[in-house]
Coordinates of C-alpha atoms in Angstrom, one line a residue:
X1 CA 56.8 -11.0 -43.3
X2 CA 58.4 -7.8 -44.2
X3 CA 57.1 -4.4 -44.1
X4 CA 55.1 -3.1 -47.3
X5 CA 56.6 -0.1 -49.1
X6 CA 55.1 1.9 -51.7
X7 CA 58.1 1.6 -54.7
X8 CA 58.3 1.7 -58.5
X9 CA 59.7 -1.8 -59.1
X10 CA 61.2 -0.7 -61.8
X11 CA 63.3 1.2 -59.8
X12 CA 64.2 -1.4 -57.4
X13 CA 63.4 -4.6 -58.8
X14 CA 64.3 -6.6 -56.1
X15 CA 62.5 -9.9 -54.4
X16 CA 62.8 -9.6 -50.2
X17 CA 63.2 -12.1 -47.6
X18 CA 62.8 -12.2 -43.8
X19 CA 64.6 -13.0 -41.0
X20 CA 63.9 -13.0 -37.6
X21 CA 66.1 -11.0 -34.9
X22 CA 64.8 -11.1 -31.2
X23 CA 61.2 -11.4 -32.4
X24 CA 61.3 -9.0 -35.4
X25 CA 61.6 -8.8 -39.3
X26 CA 64.7 -7.9 -40.6
X27 CA 64.1 -7.8 -44.3
X28 CA 67.3 -8.2 -46.5
X29 CA 67.8 -8.7 -49.8
X30 CA 69.9 -12.1 -51.3
X31 CA 70.8 -11.3 -54.6
X32 CA 73.4 -13.2 -57.4
X33 CA 75.8 -15.7 -56.7
X34 CA 79.4 -15.9 -56.1
X35 CA 82.1 -13.9 -53.9
X36 CA 79.4 -11.9 -51.1
X37 CA 79.1 -8.3 -51.1
X38 CA 77.8 -7.2 -48.0
X39 CA 75.8 -3.4 -48.6
X40 CA 75.6 -1.6 -44.8
X41 CA 73.4 1.6 -45.3
X42 CA 72.9 4.8 -43.1
X43 CA 70.2 7.3 -42.1
X44 CA 67.8 8.4 -43.7
X45 CA 68.0 5.8 -46.4
X46 CA 67.5 2.2 -46.2
X47 CA 68.5 -0.5 -49.2
X48 CA 67.2 1.5 -51.9
X49 CA 70.1 3.6 -51.6
X50 CA 72.5 0.7 -53.2
X51 CA 69.8 0.0 -56.1
X52 CA 72.0 0.0 -59.1
X53 CA 75.1 -1.0 -57.5
X54 CA 73.2 -4.1 -55.9
X55 CA 72.0 -4.4 -59.9
X56 CA 75.7 -4.1 -61.3
X57 CA 77.4 -6.5 -59.0
X58 CA 74.3 -9.4 -58.6
X59 CA 75.7 -10.3 -62.2
X60 CA 78.4 -12.0 -60.7
X61 CA 78.7 -11.5 -56.7
X62 CA 76.2 -12.8 -54.1
X63 CA 75.1 -9.1 -53.3
X64 CA 73.4 -9.2 -49.6
X65 CA 72.0 -5.9 -48.6
X66 CA 70.1 -5.4 -45.0
X67 CA 67.2 -2.8 -44.1
X68 CA 68.2 -1.8 -40.5
X69 CA 65.6 -2.2 -38.1
X70 CA 63.1 0.7 -38.2
X71 CA 64.3 1.4 -41.7
X72 CA 63.1 0.2 -45.2
X73 CA 60.7 -2.9 -45.1
X74 CA 62.0 -4.1 -42.0
X75 CA 59.6 -3.7 -38.9
X76 CA 59.7 -0.6 -37.0
X77 CA 59.2 -1.7 -33.4
X78 CA 58.6 1.5 -30.8
X79 CA 61.0 1.6 -27.8
X80 CA 59.8 -0.4 -25.6
X81 CA 60.8 -3.8 -28.0
X82 CA 63.8 -2.5 -29.6
X83 CA 66.3 -0.1 -27.9
X84 CA 67.5 1.2 -31.4
X85 CA 71.1 1.9 -30.1
X86 CA 75.0 1.4 -32.1
X87 CA 75.5 -1.9 -30.3
X88 CA 72.2 -3.9 -31.1
X89 CA 72.7 -2.3 -35.0
X90 CA 75.9 -4.6 -34.4
X91 CA 74.5 -7.4 -33.2
X92 CA 71.7 -7.8 -35.3
X93 CA 73.8 -8.0 -38.2
X94 CA 76.5 -10.5 -36.8
X95 CA 73.0 -12.1 -36.7
X96 CA 72.3 -12.1 -40.2
X97 CA 75.7 -12.6 -41.5
X98 CA 76.3 -15.6 -39.2
X99 CA 73.0 -17.2 -40.5
X100 CA 74.1 -16.4 -43.8
X101 CA 77.0 -18.3 -43.3
X102 CA 79.2 -15.4 -45.0
X103 CA 82.8 -15.2 -45.4
X104 CA 85.9 -13.6 -48.1
X105 CA 83.2 -10.5 -47.6
X106 CA 83.5 -7.2 -49.9
X107 CA 82.0 -5.0 -47.4
X108 CA 80.8 -1.7 -48.3
X109 CA 79.4 0.7 -46.2
X110 CA 78.1 4.6 -46.1
X111 CA 76.7 6.9 -43.5
X112 CA 76.2 5.0 -40.1
X113 CA 76.6 1.9 -42.2
X114 CA 80.3 2.4 -41.5
X115 CA 79.8 2.3 -37.9
X116 CA 77.5 -0.3 -38.2
X117 CA 79.2 -2.5 -40.5
X118 CA 83.5 -1.7 -39.3
X119 CA 82.0 -2.7 -35.9
X120 CA 81.4 -5.7 -36.7
X121 CA 84.0 -6.0 -38.9
X122 CA 86.7 -5.2 -36.6
X123 CA 85.1 -8.2 -34.9
X124 CA 84.9 -10.6 -37.9
X125 CA 88.6 -9.3 -39.4
X126 CA 89.5 -12.8 -41.0
X127 CA 86.0 -12.6 -42.8
X128 CA 87.0 -9.2 -44.7
X129 CA 88.5 -9.1 -47.7
X130 CA 88.1 -5.9 -49.1
X131 CA 86.6 -2.5 -48.6
X132 CA 84.7 -0.5 -50.1
X133 CA 84.1 3.4 -48.5
X134 CA 81.8 5.9 -49.3
X135 CA 81.2 9.4 -46.9
X136 CA 81.0 7.3 -43.6
X137 CA 82.9 7.2 -40.3
X138 CA 84.2 4.2 -38.4
X139 CA 85.4 6.3 -35.4
X140 CA 84.5 9.6 -33.5
X141 CA 83.8 13.3 -35.4
X142 CA 87.0 14.6 -35.4
X143 CA 88.0 17.7 -33.3
X144 CA 88.8 19.7 -36.5
X145 CA 84.7 19.0 -37.5
X146 CA 82.2 21.2 -35.9
X147 CA 78.9 19.5 -35.7
X148 CA 75.9 20.8 -38.2
X149 CA 73.2 22.5 -36.7
X150 CA 70.8 20.6 -38.6
X151 CA 71.7 17.1 -36.4
X152 CA 72.1 19.1 -33.3
X153 CA 68.5 20.6 -33.7
X154 CA 67.5 17.1 -34.3
X155 CA 69.7 15.5 -31.6
X156 CA 69.0 17.7 -28.7
X157 CA 66.0 19.6 -29.3
X158 CA 61.7 18.8 -29.1
X159 CA 61.6 21.0 -32.2
X160 CA 63.9 18.3 -33.8
X161 CA 61.7 15.6 -32.3
X162 CA 59.0 17.7 -34.1
X163 CA 60.3 18.3 -37.6
X164 CA 61.5 14.9 -37.8
X165 CA 59.1 12.6 -36.7
X166 CA 55.7 14.6 -37.8
X167 CA 57.0 16.0 -41.0
X168 CA 59.3 13.6 -42.2
X169 CA 62.1 16.4 -42.5
X170 CA 65.4 14.1 -41.8
X171 CA 64.6 12.3 -44.9
X172 CA 62.4 14.1 -47.3
X173 CA 65.0 16.7 -46.4
X174 CA 68.0 14.7 -47.6
X175 CA 67.1 13.6 -50.5
X176 CA 67.7 17.7 -51.7
X177 CA 70.5 18.5 -48.8
X178 CA 72.6 15.9 -49.6
X179 CA 72.8 15.5 -53.3
X180 CA 74.3 18.2 -55.8
X181 CA 72.0 17.2 -58.2
X182 CA 68.1 17.2 -58.0
X183 CA 67.1 13.7 -57.6
X184 CA 63.9 12.7 -59.9
X185 CA 60.5 12.9 -57.9
X186 CA 60.1 9.2 -58.4
X187 CA 63.6 9.0 -56.3
X188 CA 63.1 11.2 -53.7
X189 CA 59.3 9.9 -53.0
X190 CA 61.4 6.3 -52.9
X191 CA 64.0 7.6 -50.1
X192 CA 61.1 8.7 -47.8
X193 CA 58.0 6.0 -48.5
X194 CA 59.0 4.0 -46.0
X195 CA 58.8 6.7 -43.1
X196 CA 55.2 7.8 -44.1
X197 CA 53.9 8.1 -40.2
X198 CA 55.4 9.7 -37.0
X199 CA 55.4 6.0 -35.6
X200 CA 57.3 4.6 -39.2
X201 CA 59.7 7.3 -38.7
X202 CA 61.4 6.5 -35.5
X203 CA 64.8 5.2 -36.7
X204 CA 66.2 8.5 -38.5
X205 CA 65.4 10.2 -35.0
X206 CA 66.5 7.5 -33.0
X207 CA 70.4 6.9 -35.2
X208 CA 70.5 11.2 -35.0
X209 CA 70.4 11.1 -31.1
X210 CA 72.3 8.0 -31.0
X211 CA 75.0 9.5 -32.4
X212 CA 78.2 9.6 -30.2
X213 CA 79.9 13.0 -29.6
X214 CA 81.4 12.8 -25.6
X215 CA 82.5 9.0 -23.3
X216 CA 79.1 9.9 -21.9
X217 CA 76.7 8.6 -24.7
X218 CA 76.2 4.9 -25.3
X219 CA 77.3 4.1 -28.6
X220 CA 80.7 5.8 -27.9
X221 CA 82.1 2.3 -26.3
X222 CA 81.5 1.0 -29.7
X223 CA 83.0 3.6 -32.1
X224 CA 86.1 3.4 -29.9
X225 CA 86.1 -0.1 -30.0
X226 CA 85.8 0.1 -33.7
X227 CA 88.6 2.7 -34.5
X228 CA 90.9 1.0 -32.5
X229 CA 90.6 -2.1 -34.6
X230 CA 91.0 -0.3 -38.0
X231 CA 94.5 -0.6 -38.0
X232 CA 93.6 -5.0 -39.0
X233 CA 92.6 -3.4 -42.4
X234 CA 95.6 -1.5 -43.2
X235 CA 96.8 -3.7 -45.7
X236 CA 93.6 -4.6 -47.0
X237 CA 92.2 -3.5 -50.5
X238 CA 90.8 -0.3 -50.0
X239 CA 88.1 1.9 -51.9
X240 CA 87.4 5.4 -51.0
X241 CA 84.8 7.1 -53.1
X242 CA 83.9 10.5 -51.5
X243 CA 81.3 13.3 -52.7
X244 CA 83.8 16.3 -51.8
X245 CA 80.6 18.4 -50.9
X246 CA 78.8 16.6 -48.0
X247 CA 78.3 18.8 -45.4
X248 CA 78.9 16.1 -42.6
X249 CA 81.2 13.7 -43.9
X250 CA 83.5 15.7 -45.3
X251 CA 87.6 16.3 -45.9
X252 CA 88.2 16.7 -42.1
X253 CA 86.7 12.6 -42.2
X254 CA 88.5 11.5 -45.2
X255 CA 91.6 12.6 -43.6
X256 CA 91.2 10.4 -40.8
X257 CA 89.8 7.6 -43.0
X258 CA 93.6 8.3 -44.8
X259 CA 95.7 8.2 -41.6
X260 CA 94.1 5.1 -40.7
X261 CA 94.5 3.2 -44.0
X262 CA 96.9 5.2 -45.6
X263 CA 97.7 2.7 -48.7
X264 CA 93.5 3.0 -49.6
X265 CA 92.9 4.0 -52.9
X266 CA 90.8 7.4 -53.0
X267 CA 88.9 8.8 -55.9
X268 CA 87.0 12.3 -54.8
X269 CA 83.9 13.7 -56.4
X270 CA 84.5 17.5 -57.0
X271 CA 80.4 17.7 -57.3
X272 CA 79.0 15.4 -55.6
X273 CA 77.4 15.6 -51.8
X274 CA 76.9 12.7 -49.1
X275 CA 74.6 10.3 -51.6
X276 CA 77.6 9.9 -53.3
X277 CA 75.6 7.1 -55.3
X278 CA 73.7 9.0 -56.4
X279 CA 75.6 12.2 -57.5
X280 CA 78.1 10.0 -59.4
X281 CA 77.0 6.8 -60.3
X282 CA 77.8 6.8 -63.9
X283 CA 81.9 7.0 -62.5
X284 CA 81.6 5.2 -59.0
X285 CA 79.9 1.6 -61.0
X286 CA 82.7 0.8 -62.8
X287 CA 85.2 1.7 -60.7
X288 CA 83.9 -0.4 -58.1
X289 CA 83.6 -3.0 -61.2
X290 CA 87.9 -2.2 -61.8
X291 CA 88.5 -1.8 -58.3
X292 CA 87.3 -5.7 -57.7
X293 CA 89.0 -7.1 -60.9
X294 CA 92.5 -5.2 -59.7
X295 CA 92.1 -7.5 -56.2
X296 CA 90.4 -10.5 -57.0
X297 CA 89.9 -12.7 -53.8
X298 CA 92.8 -16.0 -53.0
X299 CA 91.4 -18.9 -53.5

């Protein structure tokens, strides 16, 4: 049974599903029929982030959108029941997509969803037919990029733990810092709704603590493997939609994507932040439509 999250159904009008991963319920949406589109969210968002893209594409696609364990309507166990590592996230996604027997996938990734989704993709390249990339990474932090102080605070300091788990500072703060346009109150509240207690905010902290900065960090090996496998997609139709006001995934990250995927179609949104789908939805939804039409799947 999926967890209850109080969200206005007018904003999130979907029926959820539960999939067992190691005795835990992973919530996912499975909407529409047709070619498969898999959307992988990051931190501190959940499947709510993709709500409008889901409604657009479910008209003629099968859209699958999981909530990572600890996020959205999925279970939120303690550290004694779940490791909260990148490697386990990739295992969870693999298990779900294998269970659903998805092939010929269009993969959409954002934030941590880039590392999770692309780690799956490099191991199953034959199943990936198109890529849509939204302010994310699938490689280590570029040497030219300085670690934002807010992430360092949450990753390294006990004060950061208190702010993230005690005051929901990461989720609540992102609803303002990750956009250039002020979100309506009900949208901000919906982003934060799954993270309503110290216990339920564990994933928002563990994601930050798992950011790999050196080979000594647990996630580094997965990141290195993923970057090494990106060459498999050099000719895969790829659309990059990039908010240029993102203070984390900025032009340093975009440049690395373009090095790995030089044929990608790139759309830059000068007045959009990290939550690029919020700031630039009116431009991105038709652009995604055009991209899918321009690159039909071979039968």
